[in-house]
DNA sequence: GTGGTCTAGACCACA
DNA sequence: GTGGTCTAGACCACG
């Protein structure tokens, strides 16, 4: 049983940026905030941000123009593939969590459906 | 933005035990492993285990018989309520995660359905 | 015309280690000197060495065992491919340099042959 | 182990000019571009160019006519000797590089021959 | 301004 | 011991 398995900050930053790209919040070609700005908003050292961006660079998610900044890749396939993979991960994580609570896959699905139905009923009273 | 997700160890132990109860792995009236045994299997200090058990006691999940050990509560309602709550938590976590990937609730549900269909197809070839 | 194009130290370290692997001075499975030892022998900061090793790791040339050290990959294909590529690079660099001196490829080759013939004559008198 | 290969700029300029002379791009008796023109094309300070030319003067590669400019030497022997020396340097550099990759001299030669044969095959399909 | 490199020194986790 | 992460601050190169 492993306790305290701290995800490194630079990885957290990477993951957050990847999500923003995949989600469309950061569009292809968009310029990222400067390394120093990110360091401030994340309340983290400049080097830590740079390490994250360096990784994203090597993974193809962003590209760097020296003296100008970092930009989101135009490789739509990469973005689509990543999104698919992240979704699959979220699904399996959910199923595993539910299994830990004693619910098999189809039961987990039923619980989700049940939740959504209730939510929509409540939602109706809001508009 | 929170880094450093240092969930205290005793809380992690509590959560794990609660899941085992809710899931049925630990049945009502079952005796828990001794504090010392738990300390070993969790590779953790005895005091840490004791703190976890004290909390579970206060929350009603277990009760202590002096000289005999700790036992799972017989309060089926509490167990059921907790299970329901944990399931709800898992569902909302899942939906939130999928939303972070740009999928609204019904899309998230569709992705789950999609995953399960594929899984069952592949699973058929295995039996 | 670009002057002063300083190759970063960490890249120099990477290249030197790759050559040692390709050349066989570092064999598959060999343990590298520790990060701190390398930092001393290269008279360079620990972080700089770590950056080099991290890159080599991602490129597959070495793998890390936490708490034990860094080891040369067993992937003989990767080593062979890299060697081939480095040789090709050396050849094209040589041909380009000779071209800058007014020698076309076959003339460059002739100059090399000429040099080796003389060298062997001189070498004969040494044994 | 030397890092920081800061070859002085004026030396780089000298070497480039020498190559141009040896290669025949600058013929015996040709007038060099003016100091100011060179300073521009090399994106460098005028003084730096002047230092390079002074050196070349002392080495006999060029001579200065006051009020007219700098001219390439007519000393064909000097040019020929220099060329020979630069070629030898290139050859030994190549051999040393290949040795660093584990190839002895004759193996290096074989790799060169191998490269040229392939190149000529590919080249045939291009014309 | 931008990013890139490097250092010195700290603290953590694994074994 | 090992490697991994992070910081604070310096200096460089590009534009």
Coordinates of C-alpha atoms (C1' of nucleotides) in Angstrom, one line a residue:
Chain A
X1 CA 0.0 0.0 0.0
X2 CA 1.6 3.2 -1.1
X3 CA 0.9 6.4 0.8
X4 CA 1.9 9.9 -0.2
X5 CA 2.6 9.3 -3.8
X6 CA 3.0 13.0 -4.6
X7 CA 2.6 13.8 -8.3
X8 CA 5.3 16.2 -9.2
X9 CA 4.2 19.7 -9.8
X10 CA 5.5 19.9 -13.3
X11 CA 3.5 16.9 -14.2
X12 CA 0.4 18.4 -12.8
X13 CA 1.0 21.5 -14.9
X14 CA 1.5 19.4 -18.0
X15 CA -1.7 17.5 -17.4
X16 CA -3.7 20.7 -16.7
X17 CA -2.4 22.2 -20.0
X18 CA -3.1 19.1 -21.9
X19 CA -6.6 19.1 -20.7
X20 CA -7.0 22.7 -21.7
X21 CA -5.8 21.9 -25.2
X22 CA -8.0 18.8 -25.5
X23 CA -11.0 20.6 -24.1
X24 CA -10.5 23.4 -26.6
X25 CA -9.9 26.1 -24.1
X26 CA -6.5 26.5 -25.7
X27 CA -6.9 26.4 -29.5
X28 CA -4.4 25.2 -32.0
X29 CA -1.9 28.0 -32.7
X30 CA -2.8 29.9 -29.5
X31 CA 0.1 31.4 -27.6
X32 CA 0.5 30.2 -24.0
X33 CA 1.1 32.7 -21.2
X34 CA 4.8 33.3 -20.9
X35 CA 6.9 31.1 -18.7
X36 CA 7.2 33.8 -16.1
X37 CA 3.5 34.5 -16.1
X38 CA 2.6 30.9 -15.7
X39 CA 5.1 30.7 -12.9
X40 CA 3.3 33.5 -11.1
X41 CA -0.3 32.1 -11.7
X42 CA 0.8 28.7 -10.6
X43 CA 2.8 30.1 -7.7
X44 CA 5.7 28.0 -8.7
X45 CA 9.3 28.5 -9.8
X46 CA 10.1 29.5 -13.4
X47 CA 12.2 26.4 -13.8
X48 CA 9.3 24.1 -12.9
X49 CA 7.1 25.7 -15.5
X50 CA 9.9 25.4 -18.1
X51 CA 10.3 21.7 -17.3
X52 CA 6.6 21.1 -17.9
X53 CA 6.7 23.1 -21.2
X54 CA 9.8 21.3 -22.3
X55 CA 8.1 17.9 -21.8
X56 CA 5.0 19.1 -23.7
X57 CA 7.3 20.3 -26.4
X58 CA 8.9 16.9 -26.8
X59 CA 5.5 15.2 -26.7
X60 CA 4.4 17.5 -29.5
X61 CA 1.6 19.3 -27.7
X62 CA 3.3 22.7 -28.1
X63 CA 6.1 24.2 -30.1
X64 CA 8.4 27.1 -29.1
X65 CA 9.5 30.2 -31.0
X66 CA 12.5 31.6 -29.3
X67 CA 11.9 35.1 -28.2
X68 CA 8.2 34.8 -28.9
X69 CA 6.6 32.2 -26.7
X70 CA 5.1 28.8 -26.7
X71 CA 2.2 27.9 -29.0
X72 CA -0.3 25.1 -29.1
X73 CA 0.3 22.5 -31.8
X74 CA -1.7 22.4 -35.0
X75 CA -1.6 18.6 -35.0
X76 CA -5.3 17.9 -34.6
X77 CA -4.7 14.1 -34.8
X78 CA -2.5 14.3 -31.7
X79 CA -5.1 16.3 -29.9
X80 CA -7.9 13.9 -30.9
X81 CA -5.9 10.8 -29.9
X82 CA -5.0 12.3 -26.6
X83 CA -8.6 13.2 -25.9
X84 CA -9.7 9.7 -26.6
X85 CA -7.1 8.3 -24.4
X86 CA -7.9 10.6 -21.5
X87 CA -11.6 9.8 -21.8
X88 CA -10.9 6.1 -21.7
X89 CA -8.8 6.6 -18.6
X90 CA -11.5 8.5 -16.9
X91 CA -14.0 5.8 -17.7
X92 CA -11.8 2.9 -16.4
X93 CA -11.0 4.9 -13.3
X94 CA -14.7 5.4 -12.6
X95 CA -15.5 1.7 -13.2
X96 CA -12.6 0.7 -10.9
X97 CA -13.8 3.1 -8.2
X98 CA -17.3 1.7 -8.4
X99 CA -16.1 -1.8 -8.3
X100 CA -14.3 -0.9 -5.1
X101 CA -17.8 0.0 -3.8
X102 CA -19.2 -3.4 -4.9
X103 CA -20.8 -2.3 -8.1
X104 CA -20.1 -4.2 -11.3
X105 CA -19.9 -2.3 -14.6
X106 CA -23.5 -2.4 -15.6
X107 CA -24.5 -1.5 -12.1
X108 CA -22.2 1.4 -12.2
X109 CA -23.8 2.5 -15.4
X110 CA -27.2 2.2 -13.8
X111 CA -26.1 4.4 -10.9
X112 CA -24.9 7.0 -13.3
X113 CA -28.2 6.9 -15.3
X114 CA -30.1 7.2 -12.0
X115 CA -28.1 10.2 -11.0
X116 CA -28.6 12.0 -14.3
X117 CA -32.3 11.4 -14.3
X118 CA -32.6 13.0 -10.9
X119 CA -30.4 15.8 -11.9
X120 CA -32.5 16.6 -14.9
X121 CA -35.7 16.7 -12.9
X122 CA -34.1 19.1 -10.4
X123 CA -32.7 21.1 -13.3
X124 CA -36.1 21.6 -14.8
X125 CA -37.2 23.6 -11.8
X126 CA -34.3 26.0 -12.4
X127 CA -35.1 27.4 -15.8
Chain B
X1 CA -5.0 25.5 -7.6
X2 CA -3.8 23.0 -4.9
X3 CA -0.6 21.1 -5.1
X4 CA 0.6 18.8 -2.4
X5 CA -2.4 16.6 -1.9
X6 CA -1.1 15.2 1.4
X7 CA -4.1 13.3 2.5
X8 CA -3.2 12.2 6.1
X9 CA -2.4 8.5 6.3
X10 CA -5.0 7.8 8.9
X11 CA -7.7 9.2 6.7
X12 CA -6.6 6.9 3.9
X13 CA -6.9 3.9 6.2
X14 CA -10.3 5.0 7.3
X15 CA -11.5 5.3 3.8
X16 CA -10.2 2.0 2.8
X17 CA -11.9 0.3 5.8
X18 CA -15.2 2.0 5.0
X19 CA -15.0 0.8 1.5
X20 CA -14.5 -2.7 2.7
X21 CA -17.5 -2.5 4.9
X22 CA -19.7 -0.9 2.3
X23 CA -18.6 -3.4 -0.3
X24 CA -19.4 -6.3 2.0
X25 CA -15.8 -7.6 2.3
X26 CA -16.2 -6.8 6.0
X27 CA -19.6 -7.9 7.1
X28 CA -21.7 -6.5 10.0
X29 CA -20.4 -8.0 13.3
X30 CA -17.1 -9.1 11.8
X31 CA -14.0 -8.6 13.9
X32 CA -11.3 -6.4 12.4
X33 CA -7.7 -7.5 12.3
X34 CA -5.9 -6.4 15.4
X35 CA -4.4 -2.9 15.5
X36 CA -0.9 -4.5 15.3
X37 CA -1.8 -6.6 12.4
X38 CA -3.3 -3.6 10.6
X39 CA -0.2 -1.6 11.4
X40 CA 1.9 -4.3 9.7
X41 CA -0.3 -4.8 6.6
X42 CA -0.5 -1.0 6.1
X43 CA 3.2 -0.6 6.9
X44 CA 2.3 2.2 9.3
X45 CA 2.7 3.1 12.9
X46 CA 0.4 1.6 15.4
X47 CA -0.7 5.0 16.6
X48 CA -1.8 5.9 13.1
X49 CA -4.1 2.9 12.9
X50 CA -5.5 3.6 16.4
X51 CA -6.4 7.1 15.3
X52 CA -8.2 5.8 12.3
X53 CA -10.2 3.3 14.4
X54 CA -11.1 5.9 16.9
X55 CA -12.5 8.0 14.1
X56 CA -14.5 5.1 12.7
X57 CA -15.8 4.5 16.2
X58 CA -17.1 8.0 16.5
X59 CA -18.7 7.8 13.1
X60 CA -20.4 4.6 14.1
X61 CA -18.8 2.3 11.6
X62 CA -17.2 0.1 14.2
X63 CA -17.5 -0.5 17.9
X64 CA -15.0 -1.7 20.4
X65 CA -15.3 -4.5 22.9
X66 CA -12.6 -4.1 25.6
X67 CA -10.2 -7.0 25.5
X68 CA -11.8 -8.5 22.4
X69 CA -11.2 -6.1 19.5
X70 CA -13.0 -3.9 17.0
X71 CA -16.2 -5.1 15.2
X72 CA -18.1 -3.8 12.2
X73 CA -21.4 -2.1 13.1
X74 CA -24.7 -3.8 12.7
X75 CA -26.3 -0.5 11.6
X76 CA -27.4 -1.5 8.1
X77 CA -28.9 1.9 7.5
X78 CA -25.6 3.6 8.2
X79 CA -23.8 1.3 5.8
X80 CA -26.4 1.7 3.1
X81 CA -26.4 5.5 3.5
X82 CA -22.7 5.6 3.3
X83 CA -22.6 3.4 0.3
X84 CA -25.1 5.6 -1.5
X85 CA -23.1 8.7 -0.6
X86 CA -19.8 7.2 -1.8
X87 CA -21.5 6.1 -5.1
X88 CA -22.8 9.6 -5.6
X89 CA -19.4 11.0 -4.9
X90 CA -17.8 8.7 -7.5
X91 CA -20.5 9.6 -10.1
X92 CA -20.0 13.4 -9.6
X93 CA -16.2 13.0 -9.6
X94 CA -16.5 11.1 -12.9
X95 CA -18.8 13.7 -14.4
X96 CA -16.6 16.5 -13.3
X97 CA -13.5 14.8 -14.8
X98 CA -15.3 14.3 -18.1
X99 CA -16.5 17.9 -18.1
X100 CA -12.8 18.9 -17.7
X101 CA -12.3 17.0 -21.0
X102 CA -15.1 18.9 -22.7
X103 CA -17.8 16.2 -22.3
X104 CA -21.2 17.2 -20.9
X105 CA -23.1 14.8 -18.7
X106 CA -25.0 12.9 -21.4
X107 CA -21.8 12.7 -23.5
X108 CA -20.0 11.3 -20.6
X109 CA -22.7 8.7 -20.3
X110 CA -22.4 7.9 -24.0
X111 CA -18.7 7.4 -23.6
X112 CA -19.2 5.0 -20.8
X113 CA -21.9 3.1 -22.7
X114 CA -19.5 3.0 -25.7
X115 CA -16.7 1.6 -23.5
X116 CA -18.9 -1.1 -22.0
X117 CA -20.2 -2.3 -25.4
X118 CA -16.6 -2.7 -26.7
X119 CA -15.5 -4.4 -23.5
X120 CA -18.3 -6.9 -23.7
X121 CA -17.5 -7.7 -27.3
X122 CA -13.8 -8.3 -26.5
X123 CA -14.8 -10.2 -23.3
X124 CA -17.0 -12.6 -25.3
X125 CA -13.9 -13.9 -27.2
X126 CA -12.2 -14.7 -23.9
X127 CA -14.6 -17.1 -22.2
Chain C
X1 CA 26.6 33.8 -40.0
X2 CA 26.1 32.7 -36.5
X3 CA 29.0 33.1 -34.1
X4 CA 29.2 31.6 -30.6
X5 CA 26.7 28.9 -30.9
X6 CA 27.4 27.3 -27.6
X7 CA 26.3 23.7 -27.4
X8 CA 24.7 23.3 -24.0
X9 CA 26.7 21.3 -21.5
X10 CA 24.0 18.8 -20.9
X11 CA 23.9 18.0 -24.6
X12 CA 27.7 17.6 -24.7
X13 CA 27.4 15.1 -21.8
X14 CA 24.6 13.3 -23.6
X15 CA 26.7 13.0 -26.8
X16 CA 29.7 11.9 -25.0
X17 CA 27.8 9.1 -23.1
X18 CA 26.1 8.0 -26.3
X19 CA 29.4 7.7 -28.0
X20 CA 30.7 5.6 -25.1
X21 CA 27.7 3.3 -25.4
X22 CA 27.9 3.1 -29.2
X23 CA 31.7 2.5 -29.1
X24 CA 31.3 -0.2 -26.5
X25 CA 33.2 1.5 -23.7
X26 CA 29.9 1.3 -21.8
X27 CA 28.3 -2.1 -22.3
X28 CA 24.6 -3.0 -22.2
X29 CA 23.5 -3.3 -18.5
X30 CA 26.6 -1.5 -17.2
X31 CA 25.9 0.9 -14.3
X32 CA 26.8 4.5 -15.0
X33 CA 28.7 6.5 -12.4
X34 CA 26.3 8.1 -10.0
X35 CA 24.8 11.5 -10.8
X36 CA 27.0 13.1 -8.2
X37 CA 30.1 11.4 -9.3
X38 CA 29.5 12.5 -12.9
X39 CA 28.9 16.0 -11.7
X40 CA 32.3 16.0 -10.1
X41 CA 34.3 14.5 -13.0
X42 CA 32.5 16.8 -15.5
X43 CA 33.0 19.7 -13.1
X44 CA 29.4 20.6 -13.5
X45 CA 26.3 20.9 -11.4
X46 CA 24.3 17.9 -10.4
X47 CA 21.2 19.2 -12.0
X48 CA 23.0 19.5 -15.3
X49 CA 24.0 15.9 -15.3
X50 CA 20.5 14.9 -14.3
X51 CA 19.1 16.7 -17.2
X52 CA 21.4 14.9 -19.6
X53 CA 20.5 11.5 -18.0
X54 CA 16.8 12.3 -18.1
X55 CA 17.1 13.0 -21.8
X56 CA 19.0 9.8 -22.4
X57 CA 16.4 8.0 -20.4
X58 CA 13.6 9.3 -22.6
X59 CA 15.6 8.4 -25.7
X60 CA 15.9 4.9 -24.4
X61 CA 19.7 4.8 -24.1
X62 CA 19.6 4.3 -20.3
X63 CA 17.1 3.2 -17.7
X64 CA 16.9 4.2 -14.1
X65 CA 16.4 2.1 -11.0
X66 CA 15.5 4.4 -8.2
X67 CA 17.9 4.1 -5.4
X68 CA 20.3 2.1 -7.4
X69 CA 21.5 4.1 -10.4
X70 CA 21.4 4.4 -14.1
X71 CA 22.1 1.5 -16.5
X72 CA 22.9 1.2 -20.1
X73 CA 20.0 -0.1 -22.2
X74 CA 19.9 -3.7 -23.5
X75 CA 18.3 -2.6 -26.7
X76 CA 21.0 -3.6 -29.1
X77 CA 19.0 -2.4 -32.1
X78 CA 18.8 1.1 -30.7
X79 CA 22.6 1.1 -30.2
X80 CA 23.3 -0.2 -33.7
X81 CA 20.9 2.3 -35.3
X82 CA 22.5 5.1 -33.4
X83 CA 26.0 4.1 -34.4
X84 CA 25.0 3.9 -38.0
X85 CA 23.5 7.3 -37.8
X86 CA 26.5 8.9 -36.1
X87 CA 28.8 7.4 -38.7
X88 CA 26.8 8.8 -41.5
X89 CA 26.9 12.2 -39.8
X90 CA 30.7 12.0 -39.5
X91 CA 31.0 11.1 -43.1
X92 CA 28.8 13.9 -44.4
X93 CA 30.5 16.4 -42.1
X94 CA 33.8 15.3 -43.5
X95 CA 32.6 15.6 -47.1
X96 CA 31.1 19.0 -46.4
X97 CA 34.4 20.2 -44.8
X98 CA 36.4 19.0 -47.8
X99 CA 34.0 20.6 -50.2
X100 CA 34.6 23.8 -48.4
X101 CA 38.2 23.3 -49.3
X102 CA 37.4 22.7 -52.9
X103 CA 37.5 18.9 -53.0
X104 CA 34.6 17.0 -54.4
X105 CA 33.5 13.7 -52.8
X106 CA 35.8 11.4 -54.8
X107 CA 38.7 13.8 -54.4
X108 CA 38.1 13.8 -50.7
X109 CA 38.2 10.1 -50.7
X110 CA 41.4 10.1 -52.6
X111 CA 42.9 12.5 -50.1
X112 CA 41.9 10.1 -47.3
X113 CA 43.4 7.1 -49.1
X114 CA 46.6 9.1 -49.7
X115 CA 46.8 10.0 -46.0
X116 CA 46.3 6.4 -44.9
X117 CA 48.9 5.0 -47.4
X118 CA 51.5 7.4 -46.0
X119 CA 50.5 6.6 -42.4
X120 CA 51.0 2.9 -43.0
X121 CA 54.4 3.4 -44.5
X122 CA 55.5 5.4 -41.4
X123 CA 53.8 3.0 -39.1
X124 CA 55.8 0.1 -40.7
X125 CA 59.0 1.6 -39.4
X126 CA 57.7 1.6 -35.9
X127 CA 57.2 -2.1 -35.3
Chain D
X1 CA 37.2 18.0 -20.8
X2 CA 36.7 21.4 -22.3
X3 CA 33.3 23.0 -22.4
X4 CA 32.8 26.6 -23.7
X5 CA 34.4 26.4 -27.1
X6 CA 34.5 30.2 -27.5
X7 CA 36.5 30.5 -30.6
X8 CA 37.1 34.3 -31.0
X9 CA 35.1 35.8 -33.7
X10 CA 38.1 37.3 -35.5
X11 CA 39.6 33.9 -35.8
X12 CA 36.4 32.5 -37.3
X13 CA 36.5 35.3 -39.9
X14 CA 40.2 34.5 -40.7
X15 CA 39.4 30.9 -41.1
X16 CA 36.5 31.6 -43.4
X17 CA 38.6 33.9 -45.6
X18 CA 41.4 31.4 -45.7
X19 CA 39.1 28.8 -46.9
X20 CA 37.7 31.1 -49.6
X21 CA 41.2 31.7 -50.8
X22 CA 42.3 28.1 -50.7
X23 CA 39.1 27.0 -52.4
X24 CA 39.6 29.5 -55.2
X25 CA 36.5 31.5 -54.5
X26 CA 38.9 34.4 -53.8
X27 CA 41.6 34.3 -56.5
X28 CA 45.2 35.6 -56.2
X29 CA 45.2 39.3 -56.7
X30 CA 41.5 39.7 -56.0
X31 CA 40.4 42.6 -53.9
X32 CA 38.6 41.8 -50.7
X33 CA 35.3 43.5 -49.8
X34 CA 36.0 46.6 -47.8
X35 CA 36.3 46.4 -44.1
X36 CA 33.0 48.0 -43.6
X37 CA 31.2 45.7 -46.1
X38 CA 32.7 42.7 -44.3
X39 CA 31.7 44.1 -41.0
X40 CA 28.1 44.2 -42.3
X41 CA 28.0 40.8 -44.0
X42 CA 29.6 39.2 -40.9
X43 CA 27.3 41.3 -38.6
X44 CA 30.3 42.2 -36.6
X45 CA 32.2 45.2 -35.4
X46 CA 34.6 46.9 -37.8
X47 CA 37.5 46.5 -35.3
X48 CA 37.0 42.8 -35.3
X49 CA 37.3 42.6 -39.1
X50 CA 40.4 44.8 -39.0
X51 CA 42.0 42.5 -36.5
X52 CA 41.3 39.5 -38.7
X53 CA 42.8 41.2 -41.7
X54 CA 45.8 42.3 -39.8
X55 CA 46.5 38.7 -38.8
X56 CA 46.0 37.5 -42.4
X57 CA 48.4 40.2 -43.5
X58 CA 51.1 39.0 -41.1
X59 CA 50.5 35.4 -42.2
X60 CA 51.0 36.5 -45.8
X61 CA 47.6 35.6 -47.1
X62 CA 46.7 39.1 -48.1
X63 CA 48.5 42.4 -48.6
X64 CA 47.3 45.9 -48.2
X65 CA 47.5 48.8 -50.6
X66 CA 46.9 52.0 -48.7
X67 CA 44.0 53.8 -50.1
X68 CA 42.9 50.8 -52.3
X69 CA 42.1 47.9 -50.1
X70 CA 43.2 44.4 -49.3
X71 CA 44.2 41.9 -51.9
X72 CA 44.7 38.1 -52.0
X73 CA 48.4 37.1 -52.1
X74 CA 50.0 35.9 -55.3
X75 CA 52.1 33.4 -53.3
X76 CA 50.7 30.2 -54.9
X77 CA 53.0 28.1 -52.7
X78 CA 51.6 29.5 -49.5
X79 CA 48.1 28.8 -50.8
X80 CA 48.9 25.3 -51.9
X81 CA 50.7 24.5 -48.6
X82 CA 47.8 25.9 -46.6
X83 CA 45.4 23.9 -48.6
X84 CA 47.4 20.8 -48.0
X85 CA 47.5 21.4 -44.3
X86 CA 43.8 22.1 -44.0
X87 CA 43.0 18.9 -45.9
X88 CA 45.3 17.0 -43.7
X89 CA 43.6 18.5 -40.7
X90 CA 40.1 17.6 -42.0
X91 CA 41.3 14.0 -42.7
X92 CA 42.8 13.6 -39.2
X93 CA 39.7 15.1 -37.6
X94 CA 37.5 12.7 -39.5
X95 CA 39.6 9.7 -38.5
X96 CA 39.6 10.8 -34.9
X97 CA 35.9 11.2 -34.9
X98 CA 35.4 7.8 -36.4
X99 CA 37.8 6.3 -33.9
X100 CA 35.6 7.8 -31.2
X101 CA 32.8 5.7 -32.7
X102 CA 34.9 2.6 -32.6
X103 CA 36.0 2.5 -36.2
X104 CA 39.7 2.1 -37.0
X105 CA 41.1 4.0 -39.9
X106 CA 40.5 1.4 -42.6
X107 CA 37.0 0.8 -41.3
X108 CA 36.4 4.6 -41.5
X109 CA 37.5 4.5 -45.1
X110 CA 35.2 1.6 -45.8
X111 CA 32.3 3.6 -44.3
X112 CA 33.1 6.5 -46.5
X113 CA 33.3 4.3 -49.6
X114 CA 30.0 2.7 -48.6
X115 CA 28.4 6.1 -48.3
X116 CA 29.7 7.3 -51.7
X117 CA 28.5 4.2 -53.5
X118 CA 25.0 4.6 -52.1
X119 CA 25.0 8.3 -52.9
X120 CA 25.9 7.7 -56.5
X121 CA 23.2 5.2 -56.9
X122 CA 20.6 7.5 -55.5
X123 CA 22.0 10.4 -57.5
X124 CA 21.5 8.5 -60.7
X125 CA 17.8 8.4 -60.2
X126 CA 17.6 12.1 -59.8
X127 CA 19.1 13.4 -63.1
Chain E
dG1 C1' 10.2 41.5 -23.7
dT2 C1' 10.7 36.1 -24.9
dG3 C1' 12.7 31.2 -23.8
dG4 C1' 17.2 28.5 -22.5
dT5 C1' 20.9 27.2 -19.5
dC6 C1' 23.4 26.7 -15.3
dT7 C1' 24.3 26.9 -10.4
dA8 C1' 24.0 26.1 -5.3
dG9 C1' 21.6 24.2 -2.1
dA10 C1' 17.4 22.2 -0.1
dC11 C1' 14.3 18.3 0.8
dC12 C1' 12.1 13.8 -0.4
dA13 C1' 11.7 8.8 -1.6
dC14 C1' 13.6 4.4 -2.4
dA15 C1' 16.5 0.5 -0.8
Chain F
dG1 C1' 24.0 5.6 -0.5
dT2 C1' 20.9 6.2 -5.0
dG3 C1' 17.9 9.4 -8.1
dG4 C1' 14.0 13.0 -8.3
dT5 C1' 12.0 17.5 -7.4
dC6 C1' 12.0 22.3 -6.4
dT7 C1' 13.7 26.9 -5.5
dA8 C1' 16.0 31.4 -6.1
dG9 C1' 18.7 33.8 -8.7
dA10 C1' 22.2 34.5 -12.3
dC11 C1' 23.4 35.1 -17.2
dC12 C1' 22.8 34.4 -22.2
dA13 C1' 20.5 34.6 -26.9
dC14 C1' 16.8 35.9 -29.9
dG15 C1' 13.8 39.6 -31.6

